[in-house]
Short mmCIF file of C-alpha atoms in Angstrom, two decimals:
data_model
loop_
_atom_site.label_atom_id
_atom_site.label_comp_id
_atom_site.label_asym_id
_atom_site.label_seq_id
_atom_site.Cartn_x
_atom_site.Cartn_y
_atom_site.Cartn_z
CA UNK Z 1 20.36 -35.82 -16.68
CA UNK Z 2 16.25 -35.97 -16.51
CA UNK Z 3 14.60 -33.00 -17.33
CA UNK Z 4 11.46 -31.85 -16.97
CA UNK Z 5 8.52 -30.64 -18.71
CA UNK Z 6 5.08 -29.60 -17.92
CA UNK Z 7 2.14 -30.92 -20.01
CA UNK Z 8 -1.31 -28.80 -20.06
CA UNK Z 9 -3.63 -30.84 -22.18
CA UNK Z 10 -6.01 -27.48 -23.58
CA UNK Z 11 -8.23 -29.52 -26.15
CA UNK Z 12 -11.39 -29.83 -24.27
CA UNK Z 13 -14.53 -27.56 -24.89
CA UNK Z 14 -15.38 -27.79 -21.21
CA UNK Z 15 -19.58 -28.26 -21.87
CA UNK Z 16 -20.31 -28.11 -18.19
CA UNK Z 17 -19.41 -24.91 -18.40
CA UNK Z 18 -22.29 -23.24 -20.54
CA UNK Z 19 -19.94 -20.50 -22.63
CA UNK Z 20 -19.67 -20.50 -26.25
CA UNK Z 21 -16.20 -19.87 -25.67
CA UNK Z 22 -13.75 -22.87 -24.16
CA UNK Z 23 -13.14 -21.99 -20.34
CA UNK Z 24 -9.73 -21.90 -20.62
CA UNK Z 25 -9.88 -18.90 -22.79
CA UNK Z 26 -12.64 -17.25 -20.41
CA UNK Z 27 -11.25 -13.66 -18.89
CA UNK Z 28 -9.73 -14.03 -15.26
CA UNK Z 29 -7.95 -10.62 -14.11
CA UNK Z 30 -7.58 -9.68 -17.45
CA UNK Z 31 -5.91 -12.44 -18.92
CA UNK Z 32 -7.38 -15.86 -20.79
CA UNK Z 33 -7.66 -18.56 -17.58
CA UNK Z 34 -4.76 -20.68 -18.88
CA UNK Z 35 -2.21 -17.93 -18.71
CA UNK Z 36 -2.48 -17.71 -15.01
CA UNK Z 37 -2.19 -22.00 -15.62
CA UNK Z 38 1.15 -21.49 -17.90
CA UNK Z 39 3.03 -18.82 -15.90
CA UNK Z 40 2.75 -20.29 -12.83
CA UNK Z 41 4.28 -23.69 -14.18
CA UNK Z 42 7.02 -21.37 -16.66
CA UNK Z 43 7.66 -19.42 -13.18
CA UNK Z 44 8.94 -23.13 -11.34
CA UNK Z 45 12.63 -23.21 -11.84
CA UNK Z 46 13.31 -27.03 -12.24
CA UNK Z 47 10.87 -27.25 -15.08
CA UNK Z 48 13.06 -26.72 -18.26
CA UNK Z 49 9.86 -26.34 -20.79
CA UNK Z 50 6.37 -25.73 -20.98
CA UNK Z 51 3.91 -27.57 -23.56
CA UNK Z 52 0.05 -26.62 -24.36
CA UNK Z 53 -1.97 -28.88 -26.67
CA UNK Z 54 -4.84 -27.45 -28.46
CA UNK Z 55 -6.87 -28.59 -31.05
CA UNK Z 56 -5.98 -28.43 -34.78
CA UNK Z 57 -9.10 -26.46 -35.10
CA UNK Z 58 -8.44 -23.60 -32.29
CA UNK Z 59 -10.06 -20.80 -32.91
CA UNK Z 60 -8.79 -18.96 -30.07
CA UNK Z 61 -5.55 -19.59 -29.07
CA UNK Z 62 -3.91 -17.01 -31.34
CA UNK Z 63 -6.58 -14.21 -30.38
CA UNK Z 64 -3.90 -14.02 -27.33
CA UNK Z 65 -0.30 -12.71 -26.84
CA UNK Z 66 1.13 -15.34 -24.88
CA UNK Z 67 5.18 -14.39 -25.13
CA UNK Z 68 5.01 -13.07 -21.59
CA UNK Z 69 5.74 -17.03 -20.93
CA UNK Z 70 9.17 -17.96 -21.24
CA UNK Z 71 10.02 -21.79 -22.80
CA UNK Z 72 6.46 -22.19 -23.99
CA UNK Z 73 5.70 -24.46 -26.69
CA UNK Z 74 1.99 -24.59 -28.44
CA UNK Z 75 1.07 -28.43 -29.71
CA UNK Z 76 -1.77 -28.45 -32.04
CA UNK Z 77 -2.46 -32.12 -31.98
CA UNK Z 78 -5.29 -32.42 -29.14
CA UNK Z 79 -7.49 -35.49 -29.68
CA UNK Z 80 -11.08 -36.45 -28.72
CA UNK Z 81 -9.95 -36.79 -25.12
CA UNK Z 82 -7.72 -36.12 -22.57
CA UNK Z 83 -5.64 -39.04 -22.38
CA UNK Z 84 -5.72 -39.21 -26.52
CA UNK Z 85 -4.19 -35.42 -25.98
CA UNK Z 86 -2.14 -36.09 -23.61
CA UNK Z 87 -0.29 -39.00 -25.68
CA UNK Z 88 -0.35 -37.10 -28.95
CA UNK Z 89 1.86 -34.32 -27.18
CA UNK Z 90 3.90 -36.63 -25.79
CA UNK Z 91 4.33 -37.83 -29.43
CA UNK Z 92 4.93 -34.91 -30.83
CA UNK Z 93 7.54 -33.60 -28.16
CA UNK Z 94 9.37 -36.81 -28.69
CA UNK Z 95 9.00 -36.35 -32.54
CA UNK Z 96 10.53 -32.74 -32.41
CA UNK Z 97 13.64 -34.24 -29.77
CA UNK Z 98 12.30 -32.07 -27.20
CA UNK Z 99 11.49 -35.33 -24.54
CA UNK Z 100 13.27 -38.06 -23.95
CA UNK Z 101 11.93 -41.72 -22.40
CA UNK Z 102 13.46 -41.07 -19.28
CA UNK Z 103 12.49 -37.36 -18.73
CA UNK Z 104 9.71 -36.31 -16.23
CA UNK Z 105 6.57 -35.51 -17.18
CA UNK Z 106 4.73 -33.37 -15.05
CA UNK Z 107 0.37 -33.20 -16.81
CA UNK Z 108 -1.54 -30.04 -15.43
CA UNK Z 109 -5.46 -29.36 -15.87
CA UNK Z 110 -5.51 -26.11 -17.71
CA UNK Z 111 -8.67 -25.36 -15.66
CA UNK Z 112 -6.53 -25.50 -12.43
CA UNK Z 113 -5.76 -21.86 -12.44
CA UNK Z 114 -4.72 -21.13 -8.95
CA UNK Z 115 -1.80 -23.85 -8.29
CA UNK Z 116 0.86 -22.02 -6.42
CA UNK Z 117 4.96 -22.76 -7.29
CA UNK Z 118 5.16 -23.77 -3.93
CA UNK Z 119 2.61 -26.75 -4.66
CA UNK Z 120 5.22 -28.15 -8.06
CA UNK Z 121 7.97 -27.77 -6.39
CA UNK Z 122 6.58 -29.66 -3.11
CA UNK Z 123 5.51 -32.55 -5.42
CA UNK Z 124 8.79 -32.54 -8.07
CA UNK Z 125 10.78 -32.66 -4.50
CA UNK Z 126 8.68 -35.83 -3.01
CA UNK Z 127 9.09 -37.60 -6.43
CA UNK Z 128 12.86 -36.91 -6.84
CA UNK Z 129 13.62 -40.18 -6.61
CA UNK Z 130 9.89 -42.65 -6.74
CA UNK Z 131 9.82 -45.55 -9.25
CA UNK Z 132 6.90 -44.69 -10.20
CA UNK Z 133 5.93 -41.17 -9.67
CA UNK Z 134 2.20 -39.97 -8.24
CA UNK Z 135 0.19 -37.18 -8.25
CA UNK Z 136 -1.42 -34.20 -5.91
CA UNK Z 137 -4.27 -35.51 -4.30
CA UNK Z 138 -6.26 -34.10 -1.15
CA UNK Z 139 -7.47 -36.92 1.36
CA UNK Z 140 -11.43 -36.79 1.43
CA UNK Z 141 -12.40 -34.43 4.49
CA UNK Z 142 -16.05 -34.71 4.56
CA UNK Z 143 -18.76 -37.95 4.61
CA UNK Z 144 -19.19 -39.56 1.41
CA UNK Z 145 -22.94 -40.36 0.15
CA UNK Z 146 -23.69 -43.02 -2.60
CA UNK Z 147 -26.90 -41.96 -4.40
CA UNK Z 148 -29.66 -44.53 -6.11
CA UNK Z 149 -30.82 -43.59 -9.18
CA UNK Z 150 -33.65 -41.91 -7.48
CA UNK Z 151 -31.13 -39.12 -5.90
CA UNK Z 152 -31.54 -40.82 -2.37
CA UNK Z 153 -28.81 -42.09 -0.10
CA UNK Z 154 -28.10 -45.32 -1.24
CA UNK Z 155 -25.36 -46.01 1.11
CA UNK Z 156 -22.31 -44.39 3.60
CA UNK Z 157 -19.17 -44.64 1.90
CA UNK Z 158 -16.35 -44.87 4.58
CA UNK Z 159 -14.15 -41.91 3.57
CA UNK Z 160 -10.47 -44.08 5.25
CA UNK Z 161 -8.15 -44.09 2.62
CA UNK Z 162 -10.20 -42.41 0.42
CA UNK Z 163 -8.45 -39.54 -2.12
CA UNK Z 164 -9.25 -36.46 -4.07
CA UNK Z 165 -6.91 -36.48 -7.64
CA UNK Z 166 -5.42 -33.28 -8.29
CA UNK Z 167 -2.71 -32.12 -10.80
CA UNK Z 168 0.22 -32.10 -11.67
CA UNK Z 169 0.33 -35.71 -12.50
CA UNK Z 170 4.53 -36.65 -12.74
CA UNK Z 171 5.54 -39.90 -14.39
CA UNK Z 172 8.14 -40.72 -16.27
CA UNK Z 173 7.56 -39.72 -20.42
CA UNK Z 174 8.37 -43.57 -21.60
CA UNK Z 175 6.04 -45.21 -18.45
CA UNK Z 176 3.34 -42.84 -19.22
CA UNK Z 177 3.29 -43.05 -23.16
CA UNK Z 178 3.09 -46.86 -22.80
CA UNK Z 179 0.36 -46.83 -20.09
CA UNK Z 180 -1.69 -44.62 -22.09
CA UNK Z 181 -0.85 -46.88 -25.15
CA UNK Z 182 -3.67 -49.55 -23.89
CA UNK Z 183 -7.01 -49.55 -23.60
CA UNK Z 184 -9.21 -47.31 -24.32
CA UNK Z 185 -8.11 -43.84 -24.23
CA UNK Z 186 -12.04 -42.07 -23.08
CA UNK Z 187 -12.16 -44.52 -20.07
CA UNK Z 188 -8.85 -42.96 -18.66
CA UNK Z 189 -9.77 -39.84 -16.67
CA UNK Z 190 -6.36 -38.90 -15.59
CA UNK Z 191 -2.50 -40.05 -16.14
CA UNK Z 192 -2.36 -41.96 -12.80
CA UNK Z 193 -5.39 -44.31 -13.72
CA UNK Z 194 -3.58 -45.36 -16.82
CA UNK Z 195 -0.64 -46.33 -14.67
CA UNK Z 196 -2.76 -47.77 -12.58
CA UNK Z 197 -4.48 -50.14 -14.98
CA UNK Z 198 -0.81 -51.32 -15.83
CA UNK Z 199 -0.59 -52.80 -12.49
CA UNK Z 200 1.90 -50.04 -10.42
CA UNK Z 201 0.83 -47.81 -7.66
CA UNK Z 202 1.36 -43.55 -8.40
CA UNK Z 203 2.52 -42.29 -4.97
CA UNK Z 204 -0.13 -39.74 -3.44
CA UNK Z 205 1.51 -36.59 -2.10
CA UNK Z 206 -1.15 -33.77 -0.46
CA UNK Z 207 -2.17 -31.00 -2.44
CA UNK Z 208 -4.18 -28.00 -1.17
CA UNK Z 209 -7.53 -27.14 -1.64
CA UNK Z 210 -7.07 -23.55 -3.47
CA UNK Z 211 -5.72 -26.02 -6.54
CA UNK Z 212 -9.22 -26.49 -7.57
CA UNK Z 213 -10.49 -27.07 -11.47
CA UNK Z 214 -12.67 -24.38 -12.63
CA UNK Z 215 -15.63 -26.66 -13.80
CA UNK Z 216 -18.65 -24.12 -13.25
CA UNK Z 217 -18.99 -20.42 -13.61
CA UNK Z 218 -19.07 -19.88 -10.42
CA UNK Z 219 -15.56 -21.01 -9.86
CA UNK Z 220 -14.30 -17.72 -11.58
CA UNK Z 221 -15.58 -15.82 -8.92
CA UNK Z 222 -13.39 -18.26 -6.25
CA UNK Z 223 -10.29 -18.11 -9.00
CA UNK Z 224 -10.17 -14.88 -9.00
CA UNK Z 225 -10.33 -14.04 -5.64
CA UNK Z 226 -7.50 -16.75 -4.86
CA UNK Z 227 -5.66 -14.79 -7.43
CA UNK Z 228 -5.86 -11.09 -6.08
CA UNK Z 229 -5.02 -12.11 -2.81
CA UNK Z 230 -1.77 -13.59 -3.68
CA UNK Z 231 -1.05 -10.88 -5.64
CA UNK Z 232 -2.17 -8.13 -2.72
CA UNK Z 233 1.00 -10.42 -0.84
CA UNK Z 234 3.70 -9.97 -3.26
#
């Protein structure tokens, strides 16, 4: 039977950011960002495993007691970029036996702190059965500008059809270490553009909005606030 296993690619330095210190590891109610990312994926009951790739040259990763997170396992074999991390962990989990071709794979920003069990399971449940697999996306709600290089409207870009990627991304481990397998690895912004390029179609299932990547440091302020009000509802 398939399992399941959640991917958080955690290699990036995240330079639109500003901090000296990678924003994954940035405090968020007391605990590094990407805790909040890993427990909420551990805390999904169909996903049998949870795997983090750093860098080979973290420096921070073991500042941090992370055994609060059942079936974690840390991957120090991040690459240059995120698809190049993404297929060394994929490598490596095959290497150690712990992913097979046929297992799902289910790749989560680390940066998207606030995504709710409720979102997974809603995506794991629409996949069930795809022959492809797809991703969390939210459809475009507002007008869409095209700018010149001057920073003027260039054009109106009609927003029909149009798509906001999210994570998880779910694809099967074999289909997605072969997509990301060609081409070149820093033009490939996220899993379902490398299936793309291979000429199949990721189904789109909606996300929510609160499943936002922390990109700026204002977006603590928004994560965190997201975060205590869950937890004022438990």
């Amino acid at each position: 039977m398939s399992r399941r296993v959640a991917l958080v690619p955690a290699a990036g330095f995240g330079q639109r950011f500003g901090s000296p210190t990678p924003k994954q590891y940035l405090d968020l109610a007391g605990r590094p960002l990407m805790a909040h990312t890993l427990a909420t994926l551990a805390a999904v009951s169909t996903i049998d495993a949870v795997a983090v790739v750093v860098s080979p040259g973290d420096e921070w990763f073991d500042d941090f007691d992370w055994s609060a997170i059942p079936r974690l396992t840390v991957l120090r074999v991040g690459g240059a970029s995120r698809a190049e991390s993404v297929r060394n962990g994929i490598a490596a989990l095959r290497e150690a036996g712990q992913l097979a071709d046929d297992d799902w794979l289910l790749v989560h920003d680390a940066a998207r702190c606030c995504i709710s069990v409720e979102l997974v399971e809603r995506l794991i449940a629409a996949l069930a059965d795809d022959p492809v697999g797809g991703l969390l996306a939210l459809p475009v709600p507002d007008t869409v500008k095209r700018a010149d290089p001057a920073g003027r409207v260039e054009a109106t870009v009609a927003r029909a059809g149009l798509w906001l990627a999210q994570t998880p991304q779910m694809f099967r481990a074999a289909m997605l270490a072969e997509a990301l397998g060609h081409g070149a690895t820093e033009a490939i912004t996220d899993e379902a553009s490398a299936i793309e390029a291979r000429g199949l179609a990721p189904r789109l299932v909606e996300g929510d909005a609160q499943n936002f990547k922390v990109t700026y440091p204002r977006d603590l302020a928004l994560a965190a606030a997201i975060l205590a009000a869950r937890t004022g509802q438990d």
